[in-house]
Short mmCIF file of N, CA and C and ligand atoms in Angstrom, two decimals:
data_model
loop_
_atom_site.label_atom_id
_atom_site.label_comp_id
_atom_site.label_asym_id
_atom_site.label_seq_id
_atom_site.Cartn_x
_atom_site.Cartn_y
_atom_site.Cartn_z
N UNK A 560 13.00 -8.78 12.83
CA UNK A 560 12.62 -7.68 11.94
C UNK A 560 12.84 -6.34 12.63
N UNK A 561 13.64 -6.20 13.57
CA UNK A 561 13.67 -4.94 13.92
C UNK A 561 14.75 -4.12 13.37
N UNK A 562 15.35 -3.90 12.08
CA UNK A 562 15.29 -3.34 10.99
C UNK A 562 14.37 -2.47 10.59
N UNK A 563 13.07 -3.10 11.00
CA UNK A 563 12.21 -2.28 9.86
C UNK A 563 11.82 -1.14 10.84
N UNK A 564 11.32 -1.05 12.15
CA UNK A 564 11.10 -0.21 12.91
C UNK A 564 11.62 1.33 12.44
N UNK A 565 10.33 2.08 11.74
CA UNK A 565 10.92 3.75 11.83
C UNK A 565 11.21 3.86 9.89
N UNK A 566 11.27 2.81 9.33
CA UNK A 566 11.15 2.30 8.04
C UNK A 566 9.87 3.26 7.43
N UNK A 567 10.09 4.09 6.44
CA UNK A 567 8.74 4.76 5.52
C UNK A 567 8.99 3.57 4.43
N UNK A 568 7.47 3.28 4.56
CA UNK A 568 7.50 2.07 3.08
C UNK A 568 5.86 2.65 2.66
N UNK A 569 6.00 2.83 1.18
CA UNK A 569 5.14 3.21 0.32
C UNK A 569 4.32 1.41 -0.32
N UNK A 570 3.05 1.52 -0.07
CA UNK A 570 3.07 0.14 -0.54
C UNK A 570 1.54 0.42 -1.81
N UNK A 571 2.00 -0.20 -2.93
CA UNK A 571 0.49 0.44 -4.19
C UNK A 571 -0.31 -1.04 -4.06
N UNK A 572 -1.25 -0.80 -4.13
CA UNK A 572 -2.11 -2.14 -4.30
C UNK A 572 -2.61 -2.93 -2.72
N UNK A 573 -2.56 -1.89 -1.65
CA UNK A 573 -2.76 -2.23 -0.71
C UNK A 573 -4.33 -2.79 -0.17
N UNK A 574 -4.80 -1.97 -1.12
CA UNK A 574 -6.83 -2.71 -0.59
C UNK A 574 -7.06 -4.21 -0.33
N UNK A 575 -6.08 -5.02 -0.97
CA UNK A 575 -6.55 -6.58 -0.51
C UNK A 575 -5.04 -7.05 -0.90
N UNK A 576 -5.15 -8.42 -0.16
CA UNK A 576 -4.14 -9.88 -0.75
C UNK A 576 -2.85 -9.16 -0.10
N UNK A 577 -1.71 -9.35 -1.07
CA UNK A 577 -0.62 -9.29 -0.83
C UNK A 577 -0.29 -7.96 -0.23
N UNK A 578 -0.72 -6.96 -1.13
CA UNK A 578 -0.55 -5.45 -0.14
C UNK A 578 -0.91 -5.30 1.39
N UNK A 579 -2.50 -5.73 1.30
CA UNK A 579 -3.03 -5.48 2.62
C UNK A 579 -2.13 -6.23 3.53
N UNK A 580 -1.60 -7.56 3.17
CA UNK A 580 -1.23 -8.32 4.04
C UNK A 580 -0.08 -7.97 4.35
N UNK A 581 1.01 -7.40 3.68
CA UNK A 581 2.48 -6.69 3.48
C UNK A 581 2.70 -5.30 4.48
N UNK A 582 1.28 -4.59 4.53
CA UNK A 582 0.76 -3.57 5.13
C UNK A 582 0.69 -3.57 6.79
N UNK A 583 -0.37 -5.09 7.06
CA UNK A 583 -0.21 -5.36 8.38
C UNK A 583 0.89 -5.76 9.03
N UNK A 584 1.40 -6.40 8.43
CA UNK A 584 3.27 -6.84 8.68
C UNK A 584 4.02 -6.19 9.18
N UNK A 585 4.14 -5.26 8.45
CA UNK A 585 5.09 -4.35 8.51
C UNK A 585 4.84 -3.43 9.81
N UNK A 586 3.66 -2.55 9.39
CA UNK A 586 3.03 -2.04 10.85
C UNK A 586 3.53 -2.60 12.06
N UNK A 587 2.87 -3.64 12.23
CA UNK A 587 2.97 -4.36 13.43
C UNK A 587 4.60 -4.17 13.67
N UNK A 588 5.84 -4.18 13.04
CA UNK A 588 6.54 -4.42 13.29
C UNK A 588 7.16 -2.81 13.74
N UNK A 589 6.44 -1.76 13.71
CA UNK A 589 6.90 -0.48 13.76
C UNK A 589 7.30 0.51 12.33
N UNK A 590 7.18 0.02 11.03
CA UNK A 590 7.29 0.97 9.88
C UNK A 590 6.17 1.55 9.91
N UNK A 591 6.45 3.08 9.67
CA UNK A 591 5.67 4.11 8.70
C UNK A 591 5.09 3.63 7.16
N UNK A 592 3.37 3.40 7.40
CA UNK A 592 3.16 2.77 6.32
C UNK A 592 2.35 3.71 5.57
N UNK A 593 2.79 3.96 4.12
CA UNK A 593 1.94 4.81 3.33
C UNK A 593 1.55 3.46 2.17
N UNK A 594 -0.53 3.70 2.36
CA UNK A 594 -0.80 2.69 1.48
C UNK A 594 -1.84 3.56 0.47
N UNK A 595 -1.86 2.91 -0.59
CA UNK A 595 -2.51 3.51 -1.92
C UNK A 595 -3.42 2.28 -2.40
N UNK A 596 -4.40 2.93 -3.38
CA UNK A 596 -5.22 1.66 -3.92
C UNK A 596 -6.10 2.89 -4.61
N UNK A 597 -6.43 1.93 -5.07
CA UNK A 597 -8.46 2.39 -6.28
C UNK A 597 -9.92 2.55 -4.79
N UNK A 598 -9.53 1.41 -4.46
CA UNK A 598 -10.84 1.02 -3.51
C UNK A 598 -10.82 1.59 -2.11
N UNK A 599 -10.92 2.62 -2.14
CA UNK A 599 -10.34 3.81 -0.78
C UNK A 599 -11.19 3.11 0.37
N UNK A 600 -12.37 2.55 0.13
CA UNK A 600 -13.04 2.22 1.58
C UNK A 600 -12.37 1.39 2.12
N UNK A 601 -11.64 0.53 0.97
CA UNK A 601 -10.93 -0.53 1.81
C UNK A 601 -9.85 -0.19 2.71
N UNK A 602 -8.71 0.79 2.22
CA UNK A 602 -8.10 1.62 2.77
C UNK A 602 -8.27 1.95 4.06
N UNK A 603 -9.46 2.66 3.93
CA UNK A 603 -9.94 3.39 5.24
C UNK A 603 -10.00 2.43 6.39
N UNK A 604 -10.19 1.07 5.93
CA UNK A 604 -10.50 0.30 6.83
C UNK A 604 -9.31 -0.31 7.13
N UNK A 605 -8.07 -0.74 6.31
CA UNK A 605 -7.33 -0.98 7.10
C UNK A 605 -6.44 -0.21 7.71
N UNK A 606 -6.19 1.08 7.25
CA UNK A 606 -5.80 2.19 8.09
C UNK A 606 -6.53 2.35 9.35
N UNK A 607 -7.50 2.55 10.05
CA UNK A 607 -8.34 2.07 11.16
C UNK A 607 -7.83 1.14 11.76
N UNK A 608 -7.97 -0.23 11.48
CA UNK A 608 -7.41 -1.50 12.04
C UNK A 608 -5.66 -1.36 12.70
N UNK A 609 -4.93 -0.71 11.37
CA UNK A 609 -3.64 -0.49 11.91
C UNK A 609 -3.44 0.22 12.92
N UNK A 610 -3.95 1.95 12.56
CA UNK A 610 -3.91 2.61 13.81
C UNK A 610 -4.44 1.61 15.37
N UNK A 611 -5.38 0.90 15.17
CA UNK A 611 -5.88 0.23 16.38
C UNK A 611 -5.51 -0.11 17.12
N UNK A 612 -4.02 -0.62 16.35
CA UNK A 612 -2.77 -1.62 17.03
C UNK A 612 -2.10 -0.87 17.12
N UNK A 613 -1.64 0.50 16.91
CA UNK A 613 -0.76 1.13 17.63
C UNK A 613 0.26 1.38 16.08
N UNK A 614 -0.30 1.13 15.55
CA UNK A 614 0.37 1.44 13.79
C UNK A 614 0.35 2.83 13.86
N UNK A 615 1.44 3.11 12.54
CA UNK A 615 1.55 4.39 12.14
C UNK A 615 1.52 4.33 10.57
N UNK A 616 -0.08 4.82 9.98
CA UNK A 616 -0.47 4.68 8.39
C UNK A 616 -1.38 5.73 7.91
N UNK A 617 -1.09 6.08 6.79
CA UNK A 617 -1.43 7.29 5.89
C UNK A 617 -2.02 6.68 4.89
N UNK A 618 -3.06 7.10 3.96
CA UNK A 618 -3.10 6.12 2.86
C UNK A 618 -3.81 7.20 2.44
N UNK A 619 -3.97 6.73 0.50
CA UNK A 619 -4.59 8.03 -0.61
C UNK A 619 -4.95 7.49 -1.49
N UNK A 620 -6.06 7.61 -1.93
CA UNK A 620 -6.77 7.34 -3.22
C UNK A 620 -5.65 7.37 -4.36
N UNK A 621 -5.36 5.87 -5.20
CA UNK A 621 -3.94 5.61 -6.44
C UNK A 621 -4.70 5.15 -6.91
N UNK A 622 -4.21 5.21 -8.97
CA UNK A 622 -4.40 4.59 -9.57
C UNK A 622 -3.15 4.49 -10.15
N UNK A 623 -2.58 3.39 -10.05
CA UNK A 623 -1.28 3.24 -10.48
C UNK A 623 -0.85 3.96 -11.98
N UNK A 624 -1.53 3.68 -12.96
CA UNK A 624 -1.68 3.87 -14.56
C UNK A 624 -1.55 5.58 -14.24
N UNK A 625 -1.88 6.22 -13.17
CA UNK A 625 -1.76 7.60 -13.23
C UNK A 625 -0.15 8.00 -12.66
N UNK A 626 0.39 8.65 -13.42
CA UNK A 626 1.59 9.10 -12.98
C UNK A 626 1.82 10.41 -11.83
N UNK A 627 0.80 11.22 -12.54
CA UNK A 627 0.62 12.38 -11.44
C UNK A 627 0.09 11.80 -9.75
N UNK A 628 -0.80 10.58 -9.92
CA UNK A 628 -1.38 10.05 -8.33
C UNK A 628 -0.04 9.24 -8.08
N UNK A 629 0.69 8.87 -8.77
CA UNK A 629 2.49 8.18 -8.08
C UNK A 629 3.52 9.18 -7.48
N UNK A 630 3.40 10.30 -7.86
CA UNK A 630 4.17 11.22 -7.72
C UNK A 630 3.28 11.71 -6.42
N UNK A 631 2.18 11.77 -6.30
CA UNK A 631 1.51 12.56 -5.30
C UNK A 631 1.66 11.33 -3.52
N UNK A 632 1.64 10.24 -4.15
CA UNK A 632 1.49 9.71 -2.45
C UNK A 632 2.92 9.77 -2.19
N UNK A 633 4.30 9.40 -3.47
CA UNK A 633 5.11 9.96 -3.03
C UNK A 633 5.61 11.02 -2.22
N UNK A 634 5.21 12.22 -2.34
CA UNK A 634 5.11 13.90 -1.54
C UNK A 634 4.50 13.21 -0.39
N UNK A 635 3.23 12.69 -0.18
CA UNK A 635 2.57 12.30 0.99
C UNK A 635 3.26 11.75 1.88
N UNK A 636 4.08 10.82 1.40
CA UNK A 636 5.03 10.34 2.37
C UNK A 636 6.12 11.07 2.90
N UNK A 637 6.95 11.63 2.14
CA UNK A 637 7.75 12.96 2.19
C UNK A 637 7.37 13.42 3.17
N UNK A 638 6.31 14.39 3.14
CA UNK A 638 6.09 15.41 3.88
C UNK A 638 5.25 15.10 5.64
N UNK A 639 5.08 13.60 5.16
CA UNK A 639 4.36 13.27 6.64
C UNK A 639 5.26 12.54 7.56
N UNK A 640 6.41 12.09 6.81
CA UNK A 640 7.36 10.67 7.35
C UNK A 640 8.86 11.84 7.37
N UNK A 641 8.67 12.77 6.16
CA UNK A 641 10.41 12.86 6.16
C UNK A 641 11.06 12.35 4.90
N UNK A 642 10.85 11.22 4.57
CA UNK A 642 11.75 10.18 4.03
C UNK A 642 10.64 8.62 3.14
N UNK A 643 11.51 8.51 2.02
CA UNK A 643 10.54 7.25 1.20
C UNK A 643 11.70 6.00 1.79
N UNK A 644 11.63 5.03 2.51
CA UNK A 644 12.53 4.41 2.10
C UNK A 644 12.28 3.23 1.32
N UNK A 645 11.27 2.34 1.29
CA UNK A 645 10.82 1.47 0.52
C UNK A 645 9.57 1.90 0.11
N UNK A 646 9.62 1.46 -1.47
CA UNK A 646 8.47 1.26 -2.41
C UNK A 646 8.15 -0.18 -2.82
N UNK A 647 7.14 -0.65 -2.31
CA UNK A 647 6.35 -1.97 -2.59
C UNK A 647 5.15 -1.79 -3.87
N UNK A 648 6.37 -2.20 -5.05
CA UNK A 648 5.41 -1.99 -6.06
C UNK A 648 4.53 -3.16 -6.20
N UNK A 649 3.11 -3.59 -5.55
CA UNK A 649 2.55 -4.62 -5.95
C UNK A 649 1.54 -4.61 -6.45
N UNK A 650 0.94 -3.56 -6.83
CA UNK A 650 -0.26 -3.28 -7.56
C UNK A 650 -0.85 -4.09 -9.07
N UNK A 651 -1.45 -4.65 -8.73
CA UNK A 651 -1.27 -5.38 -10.01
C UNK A 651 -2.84 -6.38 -10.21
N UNK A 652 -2.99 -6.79 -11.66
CA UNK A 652 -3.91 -7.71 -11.55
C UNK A 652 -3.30 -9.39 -12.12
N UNK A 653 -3.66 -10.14 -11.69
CA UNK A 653 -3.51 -11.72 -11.96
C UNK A 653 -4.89 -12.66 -12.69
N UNK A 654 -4.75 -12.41 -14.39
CA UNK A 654 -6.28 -13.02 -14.04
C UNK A 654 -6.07 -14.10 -14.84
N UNK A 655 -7.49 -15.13 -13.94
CA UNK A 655 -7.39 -16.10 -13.75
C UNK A 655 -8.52 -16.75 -14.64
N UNK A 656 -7.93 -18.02 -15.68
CA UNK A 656 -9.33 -18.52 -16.45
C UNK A 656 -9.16 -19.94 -16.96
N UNK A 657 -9.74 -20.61 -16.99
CA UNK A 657 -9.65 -22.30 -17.02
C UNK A 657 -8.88 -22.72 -17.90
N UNK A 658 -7.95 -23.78 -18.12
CA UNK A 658 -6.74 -23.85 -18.33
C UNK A 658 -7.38 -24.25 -20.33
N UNK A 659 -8.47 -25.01 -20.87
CA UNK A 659 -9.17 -24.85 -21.84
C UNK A 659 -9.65 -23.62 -22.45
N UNK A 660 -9.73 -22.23 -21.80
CA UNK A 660 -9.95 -20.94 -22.33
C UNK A 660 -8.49 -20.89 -22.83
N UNK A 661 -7.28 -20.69 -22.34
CA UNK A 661 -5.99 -20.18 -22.39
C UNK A 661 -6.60 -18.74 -21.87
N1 NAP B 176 -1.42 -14.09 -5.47
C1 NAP B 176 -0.51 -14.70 -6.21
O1 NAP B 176 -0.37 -15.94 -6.20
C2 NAP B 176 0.43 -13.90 -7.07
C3 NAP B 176 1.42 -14.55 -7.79
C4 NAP B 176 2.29 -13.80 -8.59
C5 NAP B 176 2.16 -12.42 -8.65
N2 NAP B 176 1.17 -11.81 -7.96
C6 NAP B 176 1.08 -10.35 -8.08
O2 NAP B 176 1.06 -9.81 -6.77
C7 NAP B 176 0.26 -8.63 -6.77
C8 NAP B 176 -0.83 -8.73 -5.70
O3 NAP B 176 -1.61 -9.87 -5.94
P1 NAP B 176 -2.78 -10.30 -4.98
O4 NAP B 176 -2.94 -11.77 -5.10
O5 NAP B 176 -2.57 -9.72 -3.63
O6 NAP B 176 -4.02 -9.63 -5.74
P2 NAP B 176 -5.28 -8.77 -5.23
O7 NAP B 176 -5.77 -9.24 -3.91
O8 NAP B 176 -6.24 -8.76 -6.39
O9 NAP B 176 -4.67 -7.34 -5.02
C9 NAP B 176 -4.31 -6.53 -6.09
C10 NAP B 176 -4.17 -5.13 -5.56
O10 NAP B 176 -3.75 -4.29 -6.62
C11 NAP B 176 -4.57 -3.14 -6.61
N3 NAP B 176 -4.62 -2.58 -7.95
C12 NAP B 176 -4.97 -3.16 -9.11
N4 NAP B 176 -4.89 -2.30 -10.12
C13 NAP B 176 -4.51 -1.10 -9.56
C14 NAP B 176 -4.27 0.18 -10.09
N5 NAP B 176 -4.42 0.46 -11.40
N6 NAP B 176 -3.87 1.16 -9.25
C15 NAP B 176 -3.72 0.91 -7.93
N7 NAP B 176 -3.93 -0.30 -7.37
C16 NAP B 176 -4.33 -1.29 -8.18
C17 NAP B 176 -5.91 -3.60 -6.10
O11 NAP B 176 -6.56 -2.51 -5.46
P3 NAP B 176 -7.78 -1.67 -6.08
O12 NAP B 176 -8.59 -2.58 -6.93
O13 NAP B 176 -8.49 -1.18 -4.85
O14 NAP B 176 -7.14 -0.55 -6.84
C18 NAP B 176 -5.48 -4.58 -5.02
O15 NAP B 176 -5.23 -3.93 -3.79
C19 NAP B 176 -0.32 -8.48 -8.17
O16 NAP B 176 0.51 -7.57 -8.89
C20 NAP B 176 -0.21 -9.88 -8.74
O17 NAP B 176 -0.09 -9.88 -10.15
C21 NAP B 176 0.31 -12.51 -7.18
#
């Protein structure tokens, strides 16, 4: 993966699961990580953790459904990195209910 090293990747839906986990990944590997979410404490916390390891991460209160907060961590990245190069659109919900509900 040293490709990704120096990499700006924007990732939405980062507070848990697939983001968070997409988040630490990447880090570790040397990308510039800008992460977004609803649940900012969570954020905070894995921004903390990353920096810990020697990561380089920015992150901002998103609500995806808002267009003006998409456009805004966009600039965030911009102006802190330079450059967007990947967007990890994974923000999303999956819900889940017994196969007799449908
Ligand atoms: N896990 C699977 O097996 C699976 C399979 C197929 C597809 N997916 C898709 O993969 C994505 C991640 O799944 P996951 O399993 O990692 O789920 P998850 O742990 O529930 O994570 C979903 C993430 O999306 C964020 N999110 C939800 N609505 C948002 C909104 N309006 N604005 C910004 N962020 C929002 C949540 O953060 P906040 O609540 O803090 O905003 C959370 O960080 C989802 O889109 C899901 O549909 C998952």
């Amino acid at each position: 993966m040293s490709e990704i090293k120096g990499k700006v990747v924007v990732i939405t839906g980062a507070s848990s699961g697939i983001g968070e986990a997409t988040a630490k990944l990447l880090a570790s590997h040397g990308a510039h990580i800008v992460i977004g979410a609803r649940r900012v404490d969570r954020l905070e916390t894995l921004a903390s953790l990353i920096e810990s390891e020697g990561g380089s991460v920015i992150y901002q209160p998103l609500d995806v459904t808002k267009i003006d907060q998409m456009q805004q961590i966009i600039r965030l990245a911009q102006s802190r990195f330079g450059r967007v190069d990947v967007i990890v659109n994974n923000a999303g919900v999956m819900p889940l209910s017994p196969l007799e509900a449908l």
